[in-house]
Short mmCIF file of C-alpha atoms in Angstrom, two decimals:
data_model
loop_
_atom_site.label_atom_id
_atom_site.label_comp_id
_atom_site.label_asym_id
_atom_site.label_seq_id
_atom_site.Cartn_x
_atom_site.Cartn_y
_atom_site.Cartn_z
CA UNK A 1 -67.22 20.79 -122.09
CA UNK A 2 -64.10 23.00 -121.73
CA UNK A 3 -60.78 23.01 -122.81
CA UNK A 4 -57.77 23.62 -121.04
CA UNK A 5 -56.13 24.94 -124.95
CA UNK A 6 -57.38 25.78 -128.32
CA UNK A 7 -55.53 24.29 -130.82
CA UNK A 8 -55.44 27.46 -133.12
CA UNK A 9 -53.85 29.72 -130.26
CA UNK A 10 -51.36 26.94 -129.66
CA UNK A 11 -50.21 27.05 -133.15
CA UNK A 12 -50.06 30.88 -133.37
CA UNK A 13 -47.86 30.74 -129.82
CA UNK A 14 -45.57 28.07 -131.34
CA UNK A 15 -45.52 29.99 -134.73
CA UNK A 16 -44.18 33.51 -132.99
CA UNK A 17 -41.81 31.49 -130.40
CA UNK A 18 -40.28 28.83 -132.52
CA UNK A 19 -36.89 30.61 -133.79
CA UNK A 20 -36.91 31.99 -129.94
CA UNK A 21 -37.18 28.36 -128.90
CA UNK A 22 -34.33 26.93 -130.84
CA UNK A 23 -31.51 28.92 -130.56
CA UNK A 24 -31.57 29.45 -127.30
CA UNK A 25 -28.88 28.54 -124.99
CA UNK A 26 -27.65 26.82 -122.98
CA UNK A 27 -29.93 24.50 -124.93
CA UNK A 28 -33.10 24.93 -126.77
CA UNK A 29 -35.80 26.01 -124.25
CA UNK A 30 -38.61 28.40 -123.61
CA UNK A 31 -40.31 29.83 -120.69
CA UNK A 32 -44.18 30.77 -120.76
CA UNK A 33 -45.96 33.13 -118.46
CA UNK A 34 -49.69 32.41 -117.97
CA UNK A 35 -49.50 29.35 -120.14
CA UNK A 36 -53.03 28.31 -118.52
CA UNK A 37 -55.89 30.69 -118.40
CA UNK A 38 -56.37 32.58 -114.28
CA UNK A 39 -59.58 30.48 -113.74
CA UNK A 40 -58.23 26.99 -114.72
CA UNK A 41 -54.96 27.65 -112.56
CA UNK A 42 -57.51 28.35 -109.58
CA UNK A 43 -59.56 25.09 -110.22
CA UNK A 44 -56.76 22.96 -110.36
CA UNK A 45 -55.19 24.16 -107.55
CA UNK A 46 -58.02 23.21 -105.45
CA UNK A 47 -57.96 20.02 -106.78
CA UNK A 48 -53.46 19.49 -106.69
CA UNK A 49 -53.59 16.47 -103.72
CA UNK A 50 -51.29 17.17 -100.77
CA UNK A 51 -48.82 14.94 -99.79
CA UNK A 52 -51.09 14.05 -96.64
CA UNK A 53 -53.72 12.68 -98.82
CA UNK A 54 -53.85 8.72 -98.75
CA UNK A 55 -52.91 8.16 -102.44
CA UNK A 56 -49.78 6.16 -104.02
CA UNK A 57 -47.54 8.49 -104.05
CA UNK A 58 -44.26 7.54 -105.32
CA UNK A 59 -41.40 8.93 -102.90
CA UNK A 60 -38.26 9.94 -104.83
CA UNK A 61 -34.96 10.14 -103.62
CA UNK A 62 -31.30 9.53 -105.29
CA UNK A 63 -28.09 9.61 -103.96
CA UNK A 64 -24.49 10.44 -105.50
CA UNK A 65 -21.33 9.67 -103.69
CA UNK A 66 -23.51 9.15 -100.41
CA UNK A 67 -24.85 12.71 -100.95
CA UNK A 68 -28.37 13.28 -101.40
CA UNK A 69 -29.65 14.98 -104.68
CA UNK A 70 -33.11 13.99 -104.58
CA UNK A 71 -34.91 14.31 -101.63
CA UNK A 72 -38.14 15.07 -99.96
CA UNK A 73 -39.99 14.50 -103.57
CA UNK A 74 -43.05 12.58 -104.25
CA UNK A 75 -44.45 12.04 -107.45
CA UNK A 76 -48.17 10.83 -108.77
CA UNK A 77 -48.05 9.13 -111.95
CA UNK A 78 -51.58 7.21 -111.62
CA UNK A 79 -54.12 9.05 -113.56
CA UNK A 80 -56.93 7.25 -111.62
CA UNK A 81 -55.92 8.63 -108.74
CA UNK A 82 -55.66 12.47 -110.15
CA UNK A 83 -58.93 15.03 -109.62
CA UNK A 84 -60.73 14.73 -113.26
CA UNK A 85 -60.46 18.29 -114.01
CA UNK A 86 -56.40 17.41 -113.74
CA UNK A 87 -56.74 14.44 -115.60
CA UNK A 88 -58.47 16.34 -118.19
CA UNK A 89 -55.48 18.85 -118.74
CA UNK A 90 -53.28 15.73 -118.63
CA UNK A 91 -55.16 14.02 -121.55
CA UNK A 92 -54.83 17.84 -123.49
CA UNK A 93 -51.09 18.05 -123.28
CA UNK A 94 -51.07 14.70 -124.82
CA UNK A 95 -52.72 15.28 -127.09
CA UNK A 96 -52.58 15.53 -131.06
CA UNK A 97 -52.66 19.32 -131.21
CA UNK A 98 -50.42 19.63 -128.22
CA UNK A 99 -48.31 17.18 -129.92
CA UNK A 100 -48.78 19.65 -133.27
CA UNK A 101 -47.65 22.94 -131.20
CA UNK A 102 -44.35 21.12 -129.45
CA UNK A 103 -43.39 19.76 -133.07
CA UNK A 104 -43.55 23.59 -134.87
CA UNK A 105 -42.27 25.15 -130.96
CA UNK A 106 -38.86 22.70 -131.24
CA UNK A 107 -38.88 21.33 -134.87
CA UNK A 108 -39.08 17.93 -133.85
CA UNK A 109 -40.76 15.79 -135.82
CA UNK A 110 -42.76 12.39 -134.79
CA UNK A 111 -43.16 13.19 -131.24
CA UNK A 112 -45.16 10.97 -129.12
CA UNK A 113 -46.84 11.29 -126.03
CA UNK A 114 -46.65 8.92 -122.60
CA UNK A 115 -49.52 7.62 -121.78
CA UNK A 116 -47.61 5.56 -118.75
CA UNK A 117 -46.57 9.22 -117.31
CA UNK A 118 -43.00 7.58 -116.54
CA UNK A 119 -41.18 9.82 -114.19
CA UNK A 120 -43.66 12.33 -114.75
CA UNK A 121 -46.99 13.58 -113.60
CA UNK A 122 -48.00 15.20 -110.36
CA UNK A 123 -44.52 16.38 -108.71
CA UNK A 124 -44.24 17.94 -105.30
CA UNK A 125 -41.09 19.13 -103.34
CA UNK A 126 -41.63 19.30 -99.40
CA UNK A 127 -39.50 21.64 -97.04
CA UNK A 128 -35.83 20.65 -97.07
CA UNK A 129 -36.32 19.15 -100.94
CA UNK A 130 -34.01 19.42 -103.72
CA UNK A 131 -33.47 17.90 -107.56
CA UNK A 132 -29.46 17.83 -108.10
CA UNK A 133 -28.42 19.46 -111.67
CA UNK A 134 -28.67 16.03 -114.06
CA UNK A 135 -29.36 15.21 -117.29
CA UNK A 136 -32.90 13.16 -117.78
CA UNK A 137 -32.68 9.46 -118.61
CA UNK A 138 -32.85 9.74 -122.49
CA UNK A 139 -35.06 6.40 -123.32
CA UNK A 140 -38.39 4.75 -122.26
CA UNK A 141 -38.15 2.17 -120.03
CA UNK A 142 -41.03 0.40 -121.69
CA UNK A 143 -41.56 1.54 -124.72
CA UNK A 144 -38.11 1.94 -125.63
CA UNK A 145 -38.62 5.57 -127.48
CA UNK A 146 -36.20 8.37 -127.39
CA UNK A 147 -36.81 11.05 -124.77
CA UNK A 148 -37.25 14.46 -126.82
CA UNK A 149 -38.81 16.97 -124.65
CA UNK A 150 -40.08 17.85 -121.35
CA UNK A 151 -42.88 20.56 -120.26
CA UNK A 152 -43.05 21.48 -116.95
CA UNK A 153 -46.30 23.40 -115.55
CA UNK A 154 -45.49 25.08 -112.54
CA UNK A 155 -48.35 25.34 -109.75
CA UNK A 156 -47.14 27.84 -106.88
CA UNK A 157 -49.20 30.53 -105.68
CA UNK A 158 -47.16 33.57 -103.90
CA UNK A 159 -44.18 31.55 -104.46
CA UNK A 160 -41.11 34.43 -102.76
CA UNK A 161 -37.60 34.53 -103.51
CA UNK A 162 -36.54 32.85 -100.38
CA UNK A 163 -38.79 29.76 -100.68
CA UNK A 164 -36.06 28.23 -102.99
CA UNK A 165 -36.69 25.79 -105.80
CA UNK A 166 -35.30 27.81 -108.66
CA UNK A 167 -35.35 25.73 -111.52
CA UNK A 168 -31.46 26.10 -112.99
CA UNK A 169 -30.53 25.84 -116.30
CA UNK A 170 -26.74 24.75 -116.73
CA UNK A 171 -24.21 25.24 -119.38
CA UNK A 172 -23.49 21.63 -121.07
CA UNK A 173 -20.30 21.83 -119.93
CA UNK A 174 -21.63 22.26 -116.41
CA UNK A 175 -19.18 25.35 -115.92
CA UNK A 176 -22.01 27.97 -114.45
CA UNK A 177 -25.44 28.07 -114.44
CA UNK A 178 -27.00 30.01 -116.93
CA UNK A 179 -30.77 30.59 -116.14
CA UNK A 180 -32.55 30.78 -113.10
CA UNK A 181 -36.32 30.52 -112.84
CA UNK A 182 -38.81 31.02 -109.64
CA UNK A 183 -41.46 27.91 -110.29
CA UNK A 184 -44.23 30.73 -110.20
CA UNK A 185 -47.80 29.75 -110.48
CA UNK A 186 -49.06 29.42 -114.43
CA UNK A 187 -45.31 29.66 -115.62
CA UNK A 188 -43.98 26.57 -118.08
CA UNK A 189 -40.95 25.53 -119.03
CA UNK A 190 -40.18 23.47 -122.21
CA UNK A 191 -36.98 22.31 -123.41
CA UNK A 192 -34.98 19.78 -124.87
CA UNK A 193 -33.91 16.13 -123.58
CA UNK A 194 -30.86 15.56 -124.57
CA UNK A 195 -27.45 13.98 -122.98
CA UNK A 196 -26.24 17.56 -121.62
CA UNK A 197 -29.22 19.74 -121.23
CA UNK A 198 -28.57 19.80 -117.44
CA UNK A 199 -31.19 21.49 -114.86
CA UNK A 200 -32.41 20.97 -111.51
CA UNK A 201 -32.74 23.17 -108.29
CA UNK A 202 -29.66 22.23 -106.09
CA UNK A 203 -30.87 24.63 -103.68
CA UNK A 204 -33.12 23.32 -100.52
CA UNK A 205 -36.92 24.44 -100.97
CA UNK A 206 -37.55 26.95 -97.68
CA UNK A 207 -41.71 27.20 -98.08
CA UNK A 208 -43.77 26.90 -94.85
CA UNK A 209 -44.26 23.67 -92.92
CA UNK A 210 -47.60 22.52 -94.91
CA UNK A 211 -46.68 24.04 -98.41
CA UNK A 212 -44.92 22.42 -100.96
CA UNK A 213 -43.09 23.39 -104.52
CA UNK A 214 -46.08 21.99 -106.80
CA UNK A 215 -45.55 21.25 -110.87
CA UNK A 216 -47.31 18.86 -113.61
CA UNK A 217 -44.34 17.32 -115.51
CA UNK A 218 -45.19 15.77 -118.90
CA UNK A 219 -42.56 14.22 -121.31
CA UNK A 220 -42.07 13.82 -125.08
CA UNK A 221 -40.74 11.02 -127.64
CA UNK A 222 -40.06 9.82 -130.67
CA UNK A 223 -39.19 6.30 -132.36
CA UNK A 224 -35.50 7.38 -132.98
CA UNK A 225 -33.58 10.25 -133.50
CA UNK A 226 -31.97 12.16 -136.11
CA UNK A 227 -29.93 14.82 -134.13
CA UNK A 228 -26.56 13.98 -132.11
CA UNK A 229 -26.25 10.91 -131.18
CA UNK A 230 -26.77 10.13 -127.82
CA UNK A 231 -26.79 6.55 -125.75
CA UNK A 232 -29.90 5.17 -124.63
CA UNK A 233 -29.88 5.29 -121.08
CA UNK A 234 -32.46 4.82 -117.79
CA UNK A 235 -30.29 6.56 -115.56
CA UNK A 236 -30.54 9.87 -114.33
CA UNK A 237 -27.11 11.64 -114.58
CA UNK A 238 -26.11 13.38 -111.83
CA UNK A 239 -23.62 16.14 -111.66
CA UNK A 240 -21.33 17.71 -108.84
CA UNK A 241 -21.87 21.60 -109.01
CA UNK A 242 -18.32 23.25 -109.35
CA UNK A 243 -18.14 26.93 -107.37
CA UNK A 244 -20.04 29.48 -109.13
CA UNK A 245 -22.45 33.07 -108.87
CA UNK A 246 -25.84 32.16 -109.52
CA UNK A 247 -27.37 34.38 -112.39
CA UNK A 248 -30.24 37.04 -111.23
CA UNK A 249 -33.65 35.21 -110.70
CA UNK A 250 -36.01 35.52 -112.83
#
């Protein structure tokens, strides 16, 4: 059987990348090119449902002030409705040694993993989509742990510049936006949950009618928390974006 990871390259990856990791700003994140091996990125692409498929997709949308900041998402939290080979890198990054490499990655301690996939698993963006800057609800809404960490896997194949969807990364004070990522196929993004660690991409995704911006979204816990204190909340906090240049993309 393969393996999407092997626990002793995770280890050496979260050994080399930790200090990286934690200081960085505008709050502790990393970004990881090729995080999945060419082949498996392939194989699960062929497998990533479209929206047209007849499954229970969940469709997302927010509002704030009669504005629309979520829009045109769906989202596929239903594991027995995922392709197993998905499911199978699902079960991985929730696993112990996944669970081993985010703890020495972000020095958090006692993380858990969702096995309920709340707000998480198979996202997709259609044309004319967008995810307002916010800050992540910060507790689970049945479990009741504290939301430590989110990894984001992004899926898009010949994703250009002017397809939109640039994941932002946002000062806490939400004065500029400090880091601007293309979702490019095989890239991840980990970083922490906290009250201000505000992202999103405010700016409309422009792919082709029958394309979509495609990611695996996976979140971390723990039973408590011994860093700032923040309030245990199921809401989504949305921001308004004040008048600013948008960094280079990376």
């Amino acid at each position: 059987m393969f393996t999407y990871f092997e626990e002793s390259e995770l280890m050496a990856k979260a050994d080399r990348f930790s200090s990286d990791y934690q200081t960085a700003l505008p709050f502790p994140h990393i970004l990881f090119e090729n995080f999945i091996a060419e082949d498996h990125l392939s194989n699960i692409l062929q497998h990533y449902p479209s929206a047209q498929q007849s499954l229970n997709w969940r469709k997302i949308h927010a509002k704030l002030d009669d504005t629309d900041v979520q829009y045109n998402k769906l989202g596929l939290p239903h594991e027995r409705e995922i392709h197993p080979l998905i499911r199978q890198l699902l079960w991985e990054m929730n696993s112990s040694s996944f669970l081993k490499f985010l703890e020495k990655l972000t020095g958090i301690k006692g993380l858990i993993a969702d096995p309920l996939l709340q707000g998480g698993g198979l996202h997709q963006t259609l044309p004319g989509g967008i995810l307002g800057v916010h800050a992540d609800f910060t507790q689970h809404r049945v479990y009741k742990l504290d939301r430590r960490i989110n990894v984001l896997l992004y899926l898009n194949e010949d994703w250009q510049a002017d397809y939109g969807g640039h994941i932002e990364l946002w000062e806490r004070d939400m004065s500029r936006c400090a880091r601007r990522i293309k979702p490019t196929l095989g890239r991840c993004l980990v970083f922490n949950t906290d009250a201000d660690s505000f992202h999103g991409h405010p700016d409309p995704v422009n792919c082709p009618a029958g394309q979509s911006r495609k990611s695996i979204a996976l979140y971390y816990y723990t039973n408590g928390r011994d860093d700032k204190p923040v309030s245990a909340t199921n809401a989504t906090d949305w921001q308004k974006l004040p008048d600013h240049i948008k960094p280079d993309l990376e």
